[in-house]
Amino acid sequence: MPTLILVRHGRSTANTAGVLAGRTPGVRLDDRGAEQAAALPARLSALSPVLAVSSPLERCRQTLQPLLDADPALPLHTEDRISECDYGDWSGRKLAELADEPLMSVVQQHPTAAAFPGGESLRAMQARAVDAVRDWNERVEAEHGEDATYVMCSHGDIIKALVADALGMHLDLFQRVHVDPCSVTAIRYTRLRPFLLRLGDTGDLAALAPRANPVGADAAVSPSGAGTADATVGGGAGAP
């Protein structure tokens, strides 16, 4: 079956503001995110993707635009099932504020029991995203062959949940996975099992450097920030 190139959208204005954007309209890439997106065609040039699939949210469509500009013949499809998690009443709120919510410890430690008020559960989020990937794998293989590669641009929690599925890892462990903005995660699907080929590859190691002053959302709940072992809900802002 095909190779899936998962791209998390570039850094957004919500990432740097420390806000859980969710599906809030009007969230766009910031200047750094636009630079990350501009570098995407060169990073993917050797892969010759046969098509691109995007979350309907603007920050994902912006991230793919340079790739489409570089290859106007590349078909783009919108897939609602890989849209951001519906965080419901949490959408648009500061992550630092949400860290004090009792539900946050459930989101961190027992995600399969977490359902956002007025939104969806993390189990439902993973199920729809996995179904979408399975359907697109079949479509790409049928139209382009089993050796084809395609790109899918989505969101941090969606990609982490897809990685957990590919690894046969329980969703309760998915917060151990981290993907930076505009990072590339590659999964090769076969008849019997998927293979995780790349995870959160940004093309450099800047994201691994210690951060004395974490940026935006990472200041509240970042796996690489000082003084906390919590994961950033929604994905975080990545390296400065």
mmCIF file of C-alpha atoms in Angstrom:
data_model
loop_
_atom_site.group_PDB
_atom_site.id
_atom_site.type_symbol
_atom_site.label_atom_id
_atom_site.label_comp_id
_atom_site.label_asym_id
_atom_site.label_seq_id
_atom_site.Cartn_x
_atom_site.Cartn_y
_atom_site.Cartn_z
ATOM 1 C CA MET A 1 0.000 0.000 0.000
ATOM 2 C CA PRO A 2 1.086 3.630 -0.350
ATOM 3 C CA THR A 3 3.476 5.697 1.722
ATOM 4 C CA LEU A 4 1.762 8.477 3.639
ATOM 5 C CA ILE A 5 3.653 11.724 4.258
ATOM 6 C CA LEU A 6 1.977 13.437 7.193
ATOM 7 C CA VAL A 7 2.777 17.140 7.497
ATOM 8 C CA ARG A 8 1.734 19.118 10.510
ATOM 9 C CA HIS A 9 0.734 22.659 9.517
ATOM 10 C CA GLY A 10 3.329 25.404 9.930
ATOM 11 C CA ARG A 11 3.527 27.474 13.086
ATOM 12 C CA SER A 12 0.365 29.490 13.574
ATOM 13 C CA THR A 13 -0.591 32.692 15.340
ATOM 14 C CA ALA A 14 -2.417 30.586 17.928
ATOM 15 C CA ASN A 15 0.715 28.502 18.588
ATOM 16 C CA THR A 16 2.798 31.542 19.446
ATOM 17 C CA ALA A 17 -0.027 33.096 21.477
ATOM 18 C CA GLY A 18 -0.341 29.949 23.596
ATOM 19 C CA VAL A 19 -3.967 29.494 22.557
ATOM 20 C CA LEU A 20 -5.735 26.197 21.862
ATOM 21 C CA ALA A 21 -7.083 27.095 18.434
ATOM 22 C CA GLY A 22 -9.127 24.013 17.669
ATOM 23 C CA ARG A 23 -11.475 24.837 14.815
ATOM 24 C CA THR A 24 -11.635 28.562 15.548
ATOM 25 C CA PRO A 25 -11.823 30.388 12.191
ATOM 26 C CA GLY A 26 -9.198 32.928 11.116
ATOM 27 C CA VAL A 27 -6.144 31.165 12.574
ATOM 28 C CA ARG A 28 -3.347 31.595 10.046
ATOM 29 C CA LEU A 29 0.354 30.837 9.781
ATOM 30 C CA ASP A 30 2.637 33.392 11.408
ATOM 31 C CA ASP A 31 5.786 34.619 9.632
ATOM 32 C CA ARG A 32 7.813 31.641 10.830
ATOM 33 C CA GLY A 33 5.053 29.271 9.738
ATOM 34 C CA ALA A 34 5.022 30.831 6.282
ATOM 35 C CA GLU A 35 8.799 30.293 6.043
ATOM 36 C CA GLN A 36 8.371 26.667 7.079
ATOM 37 C CA ALA A 37 5.696 26.155 4.417
ATOM 38 C CA ALA A 38 7.875 27.802 1.763
ATOM 39 C CA ALA A 39 10.603 25.238 2.469
ATOM 40 C CA LEU A 40 8.251 22.275 2.067
ATOM 41 C CA PRO A 41 8.537 21.823 -1.743
ATOM 42 C CA ALA A 42 12.310 21.406 -1.563
ATOM 43 C CA ARG A 43 12.022 18.992 1.353
ATOM 44 C CA LEU A 44 9.529 16.797 -0.514
ATOM 45 C CA SER A 45 10.952 17.182 -4.034
ATOM 46 C CA ALA A 46 12.482 13.696 -4.173
ATOM 47 C CA LEU A 47 9.243 11.993 -3.161
ATOM 48 C CA SER A 48 7.052 12.896 -6.153
ATOM 49 C CA PRO A 49 3.712 12.754 -4.325
ATOM 50 C CA VAL A 50 0.744 11.843 -6.508
ATOM 51 C CA LEU A 51 -1.760 13.975 -4.591
ATOM 52 C CA ALA A 52 -2.219 16.088 -1.477
ATOM 53 C CA VAL A 53 -4.955 15.880 1.140
ATOM 54 C CA SER A 54 -5.669 18.754 3.520
ATOM 55 C CA SER A 55 -7.620 19.411 6.650
ATOM 56 C CA PRO A 56 -10.244 22.050 5.805
ATOM 57 C CA LEU A 57 -8.710 24.545 8.225
ATOM 58 C CA GLU A 58 -6.901 27.536 6.756
ATOM 59 C CA ARG A 59 -3.518 26.932 8.388
ATOM 60 C CA CYS A 60 -3.252 23.541 6.663
ATOM 61 C CA ARG A 61 -4.275 24.875 3.266
ATOM 62 C CA GLN A 62 -1.713 27.681 3.680
ATOM 63 C CA THR A 63 0.986 25.139 4.503
ATOM 64 C CA LEU A 64 0.339 23.183 1.304
ATOM 65 C CA GLN A 65 0.043 26.217 -0.970
ATOM 66 C CA PRO A 66 3.796 26.482 -1.782
ATOM 67 C CA LEU A 67 3.760 22.788 -2.712
ATOM 68 C CA LEU A 68 0.829 23.394 -5.047
ATOM 69 C CA ASP A 69 2.520 26.482 -6.511
ATOM 70 C CA ALA A 70 5.641 24.424 -7.228
ATOM 71 C CA ASP A 71 3.593 21.684 -8.897
ATOM 72 C CA PRO A 72 0.327 23.095 -10.294
ATOM 73 C CA ALA A 73 -0.628 19.626 -11.545
ATOM 74 C CA LEU A 74 -0.663 18.180 -8.033
ATOM 75 C CA PRO A 75 -4.300 17.401 -7.127
ATOM 76 C CA LEU A 76 -5.520 18.779 -3.785
ATOM 77 C CA HIS A 77 -8.362 17.188 -1.848
ATOM 78 C CA THR A 78 -10.028 18.399 1.346
ATOM 79 C CA GLU A 79 -10.790 15.802 4.013
ATOM 80 C CA ASP A 80 -13.007 16.786 6.937
ATOM 81 C CA ARG A 81 -12.049 13.683 8.925
ATOM 82 C CA ILE A 82 -8.483 14.946 9.443
ATOM 83 C CA SER A 83 -9.605 18.331 10.739
ATOM 84 C CA GLU A 84 -8.396 19.439 14.163
ATOM 85 C CA CYS A 85 -9.906 17.837 17.241
ATOM 86 C CA ASP A 86 -13.142 19.546 18.231
ATOM 87 C CA TYR A 87 -12.075 20.955 21.590
ATOM 88 C CA GLY A 88 -15.533 22.448 22.119
ATOM 89 C CA ASP A 89 -15.633 24.944 24.981
ATOM 90 C CA TRP A 90 -11.846 24.775 25.298
ATOM 91 C CA SER A 91 -11.347 26.263 21.833
ATOM 92 C CA GLY A 92 -9.782 29.721 21.849
ATOM 93 C CA ARG A 93 -8.674 29.518 25.483
ATOM 94 C CA LYS A 94 -5.123 29.946 26.772
ATOM 95 C CA LEU A 95 -3.242 26.701 27.386
ATOM 96 C CA ALA A 96 -1.816 28.130 30.606
ATOM 97 C CA GLU A 97 -5.368 28.586 31.851
ATOM 98 C CA LEU A 98 -6.487 25.150 30.687
ATOM 99 C CA ALA A 99 -3.607 23.532 32.582
ATOM 100 C CA ASP A 100 -5.595 24.106 35.801
ATOM 101 C CA GLU A 101 -8.718 22.357 34.500
ATOM 102 C CA PRO A 102 -9.336 18.940 36.157
ATOM 103 C CA LEU A 103 -9.898 17.438 32.703
ATOM 104 C CA MET A 104 -6.327 18.257 31.674
ATOM 105 C CA SER A 105 -4.885 15.488 33.846
ATOM 106 C CA VAL A 106 -7.242 13.037 32.115
ATOM 107 C CA VAL A 107 -6.170 14.351 28.689
ATOM 108 C CA GLN A 108 -2.548 13.780 29.706
ATOM 109 C CA GLN A 109 -2.774 10.466 31.552
ATOM 110 C CA HIS A 110 -5.911 8.680 30.286
ATOM 111 C CA PRO A 111 -6.807 10.133 26.865
ATOM 112 C CA THR A 112 -9.285 7.366 26.048
ATOM 113 C CA ALA A 113 -11.488 8.734 28.855
ATOM 114 C CA ALA A 114 -11.175 12.367 27.744
ATOM 115 C CA ALA A 115 -14.102 14.126 26.061
ATOM 116 C CA PHE A 116 -13.981 17.903 25.644
ATOM 117 C CA PRO A 117 -17.021 19.809 26.929
ATOM 118 C CA GLY A 118 -19.154 20.775 23.971
ATOM 119 C CA GLY A 119 -16.718 18.949 21.656
ATOM 120 C CA GLU A 120 -15.571 15.414 20.862
ATOM 121 C CA SER A 121 -13.645 12.687 22.609
ATOM 122 C CA LEU A 122 -10.049 11.837 21.746
ATOM 123 C CA ARG A 123 -11.225 8.300 20.900
ATOM 124 C CA ALA A 124 -13.622 9.681 18.312
ATOM 125 C CA MET A 125 -10.898 11.946 16.931
ATOM 126 C CA GLN A 126 -8.545 9.017 16.400
ATOM 127 C CA ALA A 127 -11.235 6.780 14.899
ATOM 128 C CA ARG A 128 -12.263 9.264 12.208
ATOM 129 C CA ALA A 129 -8.653 10.072 11.297
ATOM 130 C CA VAL A 130 -7.669 6.403 11.038
ATOM 131 C CA ASP A 131 -10.733 5.694 8.874
ATOM 132 C CA ALA A 132 -9.762 8.593 6.601
ATOM 133 C CA VAL A 133 -6.212 7.294 6.144
ATOM 134 C CA ARG A 134 -7.417 3.769 5.406
ATOM 135 C CA ASP A 135 -9.818 5.100 2.777
ATOM 136 C CA TRP A 136 -7.175 7.298 1.155
ATOM 137 C CA ASN A 137 -4.661 4.449 1.147
ATOM 138 C CA GLU A 138 -7.108 2.320 -0.840
ATOM 139 C CA ARG A 139 -7.932 5.139 -3.230
ATOM 140 C CA VAL A 140 -4.287 6.058 -3.868
ATOM 141 C CA GLU A 141 -3.293 2.425 -4.411
ATOM 142 C CA ALA A 142 -6.195 1.844 -6.795
ATOM 143 C CA GLU A 143 -5.430 4.953 -8.850
ATOM 144 C CA HIS A 144 -1.617 5.158 -8.632
ATOM 145 C CA GLY A 145 -0.260 1.784 -7.507
ATOM 146 C CA GLU A 146 1.090 0.380 -4.274
ATOM 147 C CA ASP A 147 4.399 2.267 -4.481
ATOM 148 C CA ALA A 148 2.767 5.696 -4.630
ATOM 149 C CA THR A 149 3.420 8.440 -2.093
ATOM 150 C CA TYR A 150 0.895 11.060 -1.032
ATOM 151 C CA VAL A 151 0.887 14.028 1.329
ATOM 152 C CA MET A 152 -1.629 14.723 4.066
ATOM 153 C CA CYS A 153 -1.536 18.007 6.003
ATOM 154 C CA SER A 154 -3.203 17.919 9.382
ATOM 155 C CA HIS A 155 -2.792 18.826 13.064
ATOM 156 C CA GLY A 156 -0.616 17.791 15.987
ATOM 157 C CA ASP A 157 -3.077 15.636 17.927
ATOM 158 C CA ILE A 158 -4.385 14.019 14.742
ATOM 159 C CA ILE A 159 -0.875 13.053 13.614
ATOM 160 C CA LYS A 160 0.055 11.745 17.057
ATOM 161 C CA ALA A 161 -3.087 9.604 17.089
ATOM 162 C CA LEU A 162 -2.274 8.220 13.617
ATOM 163 C CA VAL A 163 1.259 7.387 14.736
ATOM 164 C CA ALA A 164 -0.126 5.556 17.766
ATOM 165 C CA ASP A 165 -2.367 3.519 15.479
ATOM 166 C CA ALA A 166 0.500 2.721 13.117
ATOM 167 C CA LEU A 167 2.654 1.510 15.995
ATOM 168 C CA GLY A 168 -0.131 -0.572 17.547
ATOM 169 C CA MET A 169 0.171 1.693 20.567
ATOM 170 C CA HIS A 170 -2.755 2.309 22.905
ATOM 171 C CA LEU A 171 -4.234 5.797 22.621
ATOM 172 C CA ASP A 172 -3.523 6.288 26.325
ATOM 173 C CA LEU A 173 0.168 6.463 25.338
ATOM 174 C CA PHE A 174 -0.186 8.901 22.432
ATOM 175 C CA GLN A 175 0.891 11.903 24.524
ATOM 176 C CA ARG A 176 4.396 10.392 24.470
ATOM 177 C CA VAL A 177 4.594 11.344 20.782
ATOM 178 C CA HIS A 178 5.598 14.891 19.763
ATOM 179 C CA VAL A 179 5.490 16.525 16.316
ATOM 180 C CA ASP A 180 6.668 20.084 15.667
ATOM 181 C CA PRO A 181 5.037 22.540 13.243
ATOM 182 C CA CYS A 182 5.687 21.673 9.594
ATOM 183 C CA SER A 183 7.409 18.449 10.621
ATOM 184 C CA VAL A 184 7.191 15.395 8.377
ATOM 185 C CA THR A 185 6.058 12.002 9.627
ATOM 186 C CA ALA A 186 6.190 9.148 7.117
ATOM 187 C CA ILE A 187 4.272 5.881 7.403
ATOM 188 C CA ARG A 188 4.613 3.076 4.880
ATOM 189 C CA TYR A 189 1.497 0.898 4.872
ATOM 190 C CA THR A 190 1.646 -2.755 3.829
ATOM 191 C CA ARG A 191 -0.936 -5.519 3.750
ATOM 192 C CA LEU A 192 0.050 -6.838 7.186
ATOM 193 C CA ARG A 193 1.463 -3.871 9.091
ATOM 194 C CA PRO A 194 2.479 -0.200 8.836
ATOM 195 C CA PHE A 195 6.086 0.939 9.223
ATOM 196 C CA LEU A 196 6.934 4.288 10.801
ATOM 197 C CA LEU A 197 9.756 5.649 8.618
ATOM 198 C CA ARG A 198 10.073 9.195 9.994
ATOM 199 C CA LEU A 199 8.609 10.902 13.036
ATOM 200 C CA GLY A 200 8.402 14.680 13.398
ATOM 201 C CA ASP A 201 11.310 15.324 11.024
ATOM 202 C CA THR A 202 11.941 19.056 10.671
ATOM 203 C CA GLY A 203 15.183 18.779 8.713
ATOM 204 C CA ASP A 204 17.215 20.177 11.589
ATOM 205 C CA LEU A 205 17.800 19.534 15.293
ATOM 206 C CA ALA A 206 16.893 22.978 16.632
ATOM 207 C CA ALA A 207 13.764 21.624 18.283
ATOM 208 C CA LEU A 208 15.916 19.389 20.509
ATOM 209 C CA ALA A 209 17.872 22.271 22.054
ATOM 210 C CA PRO A 210 17.066 23.118 25.702
ATOM 211 C CA ARG A 211 14.728 26.083 25.986
ATOM 212 C CA ALA A 212 15.361 28.567 28.743
ATOM 213 C CA ASN A 213 12.375 30.656 27.601
ATOM 214 C CA PRO A 214 9.849 28.436 25.824
ATOM 215 C CA VAL A 215 7.756 30.085 23.131
ATOM 216 C CA GLY A 216 3.997 30.437 23.301
ATOM 217 C CA ALA A 217 2.085 27.284 24.121
ATOM 218 C CA ASP A 218 5.241 25.396 25.056
ATOM 219 C CA ALA A 219 5.654 27.617 28.095
ATOM 220 C CA ALA A 220 2.534 26.051 29.555
ATOM 221 C CA VAL A 221 2.691 22.356 28.727
ATOM 222 C CA SER A 222 5.596 21.191 26.594
ATOM 223 C CA PRO A 223 7.344 17.820 26.758
ATOM 224 C CA SER A 224 10.623 19.619 26.043
ATOM 225 C CA GLY A 225 10.001 22.623 28.273
ATOM 226 C CA ALA A 226 11.576 22.943 31.698
ATOM 227 C CA GLY A 227 9.710 21.758 34.778
ATOM 228 C CA THR A 228 6.872 19.772 33.169
ATOM 229 C CA ALA A 229 6.320 16.365 31.659
ATOM 230 C CA ASP A 230 2.939 17.232 30.149
ATOM 231 C CA ALA A 231 2.230 17.164 26.414
ATOM 232 C CA THR A 232 1.056 20.251 24.597
ATOM 233 C CA VAL A 233 -2.589 19.784 23.663
ATOM 234 C CA GLY A 234 -2.905 20.803 20.040
ATOM 235 C CA GLY A 235 0.821 20.409 19.368
ATOM 236 C CA GLY A 236 2.707 23.523 20.521
ATOM 237 C CA ALA A 237 4.761 26.117 18.715
ATOM 238 C CA GLY A 238 7.970 24.159 18.097
ATOM 239 C CA ALA A 239 11.430 25.690 17.944
ATOM 240 C CA PRO A 240 11.697 29.504 17.944
#
